[in-house]
XYZ file of C-alpha atoms in Angstrom:
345
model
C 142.445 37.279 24.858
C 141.955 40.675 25.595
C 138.653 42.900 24.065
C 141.153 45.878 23.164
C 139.884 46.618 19.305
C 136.119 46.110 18.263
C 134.770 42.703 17.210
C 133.075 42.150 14.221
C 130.331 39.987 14.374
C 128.500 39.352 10.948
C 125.196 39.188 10.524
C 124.020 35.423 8.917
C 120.933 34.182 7.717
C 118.664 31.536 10.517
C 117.154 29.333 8.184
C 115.612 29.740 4.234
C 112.985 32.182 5.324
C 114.540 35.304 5.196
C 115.921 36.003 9.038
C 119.688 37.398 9.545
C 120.615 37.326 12.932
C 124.405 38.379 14.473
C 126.483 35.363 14.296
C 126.202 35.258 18.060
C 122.991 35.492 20.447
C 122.494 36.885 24.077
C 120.573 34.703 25.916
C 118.845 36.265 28.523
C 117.397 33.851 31.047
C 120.375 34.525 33.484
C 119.250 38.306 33.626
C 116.339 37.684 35.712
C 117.924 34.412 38.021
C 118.279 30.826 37.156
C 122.313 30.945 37.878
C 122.452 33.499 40.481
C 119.967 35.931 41.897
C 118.499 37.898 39.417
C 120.024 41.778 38.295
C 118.161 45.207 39.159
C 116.756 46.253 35.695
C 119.125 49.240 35.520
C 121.725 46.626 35.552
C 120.508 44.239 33.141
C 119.290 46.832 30.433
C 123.072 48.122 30.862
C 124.149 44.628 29.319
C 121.386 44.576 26.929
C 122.942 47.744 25.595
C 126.488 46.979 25.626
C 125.995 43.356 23.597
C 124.237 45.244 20.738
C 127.089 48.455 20.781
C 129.547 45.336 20.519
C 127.615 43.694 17.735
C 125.185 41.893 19.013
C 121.966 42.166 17.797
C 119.719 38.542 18.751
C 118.533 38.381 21.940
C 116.721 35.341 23.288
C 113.715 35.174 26.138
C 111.359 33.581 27.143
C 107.509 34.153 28.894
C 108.681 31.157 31.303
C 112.276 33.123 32.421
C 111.075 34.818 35.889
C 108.423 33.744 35.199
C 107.447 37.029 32.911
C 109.638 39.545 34.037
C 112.805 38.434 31.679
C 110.432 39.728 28.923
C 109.467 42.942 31.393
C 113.255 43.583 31.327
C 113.987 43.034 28.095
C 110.866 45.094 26.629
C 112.596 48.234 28.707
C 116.216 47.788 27.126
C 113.996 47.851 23.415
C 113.281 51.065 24.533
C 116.519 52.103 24.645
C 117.792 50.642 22.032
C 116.829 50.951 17.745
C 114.041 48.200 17.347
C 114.501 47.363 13.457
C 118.112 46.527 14.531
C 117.056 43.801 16.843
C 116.083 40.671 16.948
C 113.857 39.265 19.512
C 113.309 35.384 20.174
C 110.515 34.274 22.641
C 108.949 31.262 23.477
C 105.997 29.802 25.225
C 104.856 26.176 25.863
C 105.835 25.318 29.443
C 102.860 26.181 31.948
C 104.831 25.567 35.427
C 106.420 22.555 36.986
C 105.384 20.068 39.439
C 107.904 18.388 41.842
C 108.279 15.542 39.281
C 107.385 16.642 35.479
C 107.826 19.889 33.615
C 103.816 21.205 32.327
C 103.635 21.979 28.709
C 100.881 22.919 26.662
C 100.130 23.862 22.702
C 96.648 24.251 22.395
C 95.987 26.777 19.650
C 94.050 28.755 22.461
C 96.867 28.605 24.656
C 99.962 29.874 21.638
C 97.862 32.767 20.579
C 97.016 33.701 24.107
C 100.688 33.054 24.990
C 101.946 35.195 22.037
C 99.438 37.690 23.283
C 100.818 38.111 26.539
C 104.144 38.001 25.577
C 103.988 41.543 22.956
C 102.246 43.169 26.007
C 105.419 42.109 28.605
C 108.148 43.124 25.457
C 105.447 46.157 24.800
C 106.633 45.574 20.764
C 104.498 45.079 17.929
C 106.137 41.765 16.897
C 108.199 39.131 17.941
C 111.040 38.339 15.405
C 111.280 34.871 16.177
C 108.501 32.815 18.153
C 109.713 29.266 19.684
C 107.327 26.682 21.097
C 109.811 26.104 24.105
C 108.923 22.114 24.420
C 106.464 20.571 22.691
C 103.417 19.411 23.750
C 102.693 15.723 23.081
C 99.335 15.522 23.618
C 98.938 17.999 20.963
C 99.017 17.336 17.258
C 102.042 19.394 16.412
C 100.090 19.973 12.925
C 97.561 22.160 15.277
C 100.368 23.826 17.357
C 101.968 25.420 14.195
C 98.344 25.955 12.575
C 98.218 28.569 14.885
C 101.497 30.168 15.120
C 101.121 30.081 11.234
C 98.378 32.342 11.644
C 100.371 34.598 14.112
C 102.963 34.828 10.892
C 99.833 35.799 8.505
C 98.513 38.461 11.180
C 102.139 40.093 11.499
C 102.528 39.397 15.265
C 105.374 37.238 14.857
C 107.703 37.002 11.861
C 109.299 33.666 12.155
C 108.652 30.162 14.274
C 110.725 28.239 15.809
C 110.961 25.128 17.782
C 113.317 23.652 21.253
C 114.054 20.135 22.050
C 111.870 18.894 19.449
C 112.259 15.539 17.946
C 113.231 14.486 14.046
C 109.599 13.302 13.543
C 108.259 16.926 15.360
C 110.533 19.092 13.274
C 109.416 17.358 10.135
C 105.702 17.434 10.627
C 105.652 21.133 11.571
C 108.098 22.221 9.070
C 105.418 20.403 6.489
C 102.663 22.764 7.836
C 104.858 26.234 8.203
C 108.585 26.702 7.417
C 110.689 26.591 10.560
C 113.730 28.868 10.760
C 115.670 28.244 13.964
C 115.366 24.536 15.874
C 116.984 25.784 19.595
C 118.743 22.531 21.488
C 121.551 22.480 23.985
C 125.062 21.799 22.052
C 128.280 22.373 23.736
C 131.396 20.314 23.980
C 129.690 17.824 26.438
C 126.321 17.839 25.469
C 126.422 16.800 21.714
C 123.786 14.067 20.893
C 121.756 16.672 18.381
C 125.323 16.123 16.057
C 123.705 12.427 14.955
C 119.863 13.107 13.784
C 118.533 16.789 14.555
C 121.772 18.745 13.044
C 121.756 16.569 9.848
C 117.517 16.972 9.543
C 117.821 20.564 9.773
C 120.607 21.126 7.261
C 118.300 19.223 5.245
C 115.465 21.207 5.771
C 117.162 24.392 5.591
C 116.515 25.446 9.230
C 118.941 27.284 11.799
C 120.287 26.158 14.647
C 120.839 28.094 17.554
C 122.646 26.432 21.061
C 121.597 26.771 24.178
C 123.874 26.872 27.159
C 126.975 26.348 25.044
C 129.465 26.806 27.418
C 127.718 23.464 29.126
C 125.831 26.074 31.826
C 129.088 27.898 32.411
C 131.125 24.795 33.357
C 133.579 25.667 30.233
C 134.026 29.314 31.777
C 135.206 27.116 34.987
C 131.680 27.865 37.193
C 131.912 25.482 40.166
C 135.604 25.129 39.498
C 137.181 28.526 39.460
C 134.134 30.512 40.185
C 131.396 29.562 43.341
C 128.207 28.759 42.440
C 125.318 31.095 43.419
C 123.298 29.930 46.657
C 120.325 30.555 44.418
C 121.331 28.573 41.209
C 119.975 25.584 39.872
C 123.312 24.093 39.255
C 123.457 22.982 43.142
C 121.146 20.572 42.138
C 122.161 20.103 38.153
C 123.640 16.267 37.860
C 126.784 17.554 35.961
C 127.804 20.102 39.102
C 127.295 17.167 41.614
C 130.591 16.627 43.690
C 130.680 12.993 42.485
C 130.466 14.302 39.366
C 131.955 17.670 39.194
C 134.840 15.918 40.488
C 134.956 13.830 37.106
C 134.511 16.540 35.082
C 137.417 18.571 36.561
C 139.511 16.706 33.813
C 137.987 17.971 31.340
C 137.961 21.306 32.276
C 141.723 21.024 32.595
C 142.229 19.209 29.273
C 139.767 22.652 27.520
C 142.351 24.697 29.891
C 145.602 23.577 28.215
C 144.361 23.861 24.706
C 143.329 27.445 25.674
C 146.978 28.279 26.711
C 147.903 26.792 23.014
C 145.283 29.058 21.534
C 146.029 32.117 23.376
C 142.687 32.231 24.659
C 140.081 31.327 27.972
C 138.656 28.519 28.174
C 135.602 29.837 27.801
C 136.527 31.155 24.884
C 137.647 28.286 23.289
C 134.431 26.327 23.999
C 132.367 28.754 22.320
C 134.867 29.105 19.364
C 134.142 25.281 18.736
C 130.321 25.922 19.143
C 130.670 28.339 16.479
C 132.690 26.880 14.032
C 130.318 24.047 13.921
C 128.846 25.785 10.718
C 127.070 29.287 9.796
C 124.020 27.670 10.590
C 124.670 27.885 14.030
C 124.232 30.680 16.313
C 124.831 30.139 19.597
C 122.923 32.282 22.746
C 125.741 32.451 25.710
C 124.325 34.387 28.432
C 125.726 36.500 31.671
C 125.415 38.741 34.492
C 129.060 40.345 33.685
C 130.223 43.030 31.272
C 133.897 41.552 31.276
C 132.205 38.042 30.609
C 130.210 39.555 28.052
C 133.497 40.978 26.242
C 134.706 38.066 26.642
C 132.309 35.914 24.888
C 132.771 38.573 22.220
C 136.201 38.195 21.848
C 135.647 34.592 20.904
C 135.021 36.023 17.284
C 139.085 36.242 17.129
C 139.409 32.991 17.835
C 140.040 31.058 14.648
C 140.269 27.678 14.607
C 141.013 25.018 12.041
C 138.883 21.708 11.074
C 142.133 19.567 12.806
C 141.723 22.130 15.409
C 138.071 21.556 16.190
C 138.107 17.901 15.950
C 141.477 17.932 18.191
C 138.865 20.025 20.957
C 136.634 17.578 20.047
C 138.663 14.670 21.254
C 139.581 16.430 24.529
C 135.981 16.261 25.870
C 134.804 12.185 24.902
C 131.039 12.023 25.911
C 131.672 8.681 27.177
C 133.387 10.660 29.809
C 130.914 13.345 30.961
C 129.528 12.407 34.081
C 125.958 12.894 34.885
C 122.811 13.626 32.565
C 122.740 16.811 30.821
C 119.049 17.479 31.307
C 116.825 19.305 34.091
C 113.725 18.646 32.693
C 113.378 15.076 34.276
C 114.582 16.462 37.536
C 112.930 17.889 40.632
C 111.381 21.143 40.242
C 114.100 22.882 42.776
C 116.318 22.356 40.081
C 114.620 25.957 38.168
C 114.418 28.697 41.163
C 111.226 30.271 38.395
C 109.745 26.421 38.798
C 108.302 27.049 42.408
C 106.211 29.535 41.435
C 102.324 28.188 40.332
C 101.544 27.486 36.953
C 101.612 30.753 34.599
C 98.742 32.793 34.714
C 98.560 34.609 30.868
């Protein structure tokens, strides 16, 4: 589908509290590695500037993506770029990685200096939309979001969210604070937040926003039509394995000839299905490409059908997805940031 006329993308509202984001996200993890080697900063402010001229105005970081210097890069695009327009989602939580467990921490100490560090690297006033990245078990989520209330009351961040939290989590800090966005990964082959989490935050009147829904660029044929970085985690991601990647070829091809019927990329069709999951849902696909990028714009003309959805549905069983969709109980060499030592803020 070709990007010839402009897009709209509306604006909708991320939870009950009062936060209207563009219907689609930029995540921007990829901008400073994780898939490939990371961009010069001239480079990656130029796609931080083209996404919001196309429409897009929520871009997603993180003080872990680098580590540090995704929020570096994306603090000198704001500067470019008209600041009451945007909207900025960080997180903070994970402290580093060993070779066998990802290090989290929400000590009210550790948020505020977190959120601290983080306005310096973005050099903004506020954050728009504040995430604890993983939650930290140890920690009474009740204290966690204790503080980040008080980050709310103080004006430093407007809105909290939370990522891979559980039913029980999302509850008990939605009791203490309202929570406007829950952040999980949701694509065609990753969809076990359908049965509990989607359901508890439609309840709760809280916004979901997808990570990785193009199932880490598998849907936009990475590994299949496209080589894989020699820096990029996926050489070591369970999906991309040959015994598995060899699996998942068919359902790549089965996405592939629905595309054809649609008119559309693949890509594009797996992110029109991510999106017509509800107006709740905003998801955050991320790249190194303009053409990509227009791309993943272009998905906004894709209009699909509830037959339609359910028939895309049916192409990609779970049951058939081989390999575990999560890094976080792999190695460490599965991040290229998760070598570095623990985060100094």
């Amino acid at each position: 589908m070709e990007d010839e006329k402009q897009v709209d993308i509306p604006m909708v509202k991320l939870g009950n509290q009062g936060l209207e984001v563009s219907k689609l996200g930029f995540g921007c993890m990829g901008l400073t590695g994780a898939y490939n080697s990371p961009l010069a900063d001239d480079a990656g402010i130029a796609i931080l500037k083209e996404a919001f001229n196309k429409g897009i105005t929520f871009f997603d970081t993180s003080d872990v993506y680098g580590p540090h210097t995704n929020e570096v890069l994306v603090g000198k695009a704001l500067k470019e770029l008209p600041r009451d327009k945007i909207q900025i989602a960080s997180k903070f939580g994970i402290v580093g990685m060993t070779p066998t467990e990802m290090l989290v921490k929400g000590t009210p100490e550790y948020v505020r200096s977190c959120c601290e560090a983080s306005l310096k690297r973005l050099d903004v006033e506020y954050i728009d939309l504040y995430y604890q990245h993983r939650v930290d078990t140890s920690v009474p989520i009740e204290k966690t979001m204790g503080e980040l209330k008080k980050l709310v009351e103080e004006g430093k961040i407007k809105y909290i969210g939370l990522s891979e939290a559980s039913v029980d989590t999302i509850r008990r800090a939605h009791a203490v604070h309202p929570i406007s966005a829950v952040q999980m990964e949701w694509s065609l082959w990753t969809r076990d937040i359908e049965e509990e989490i989607v359901p508890v935050c439609r309840e709760l009147g809280i916004g979901l926003v997808p990570y990785s829904p193009l199932g880490r660029g598998f849907f936009a044929g990475k590994a299949i039509v496209e080589s894989l970085d020699a820096k990029s985690f996926l050489l070591v991601h369970p999906r991309f394995k040959v015994e598995n990647l060899d699996k998942n070829k068919i359902l790549y091809t089965r996405i592939v000839k629905l595309a054809d019927k649609h008119g559309c990329t693949p890509a594009q069709l797996a992110l029109a299905w991510v999106l017509h999951q509800g107006d709740d849902v905003v998801p955050i696909p991320g790249t190194t490409k303009i053409k990509n990028l227009h791309d993943n714009i272009g998905t906004a003309m894709v209009k699909l059908t509830k037959e339609e959805v359910n028939e895309i549905s049916d192409a990609v069983p779970i049951d058939e997805v081989a390999g575990v969709r999560t890094y976080d109980s792999m190695t460490s060499a599965s991040w290229n940031f998760a070598n570095t030592p623990p985060l100094q803020l």
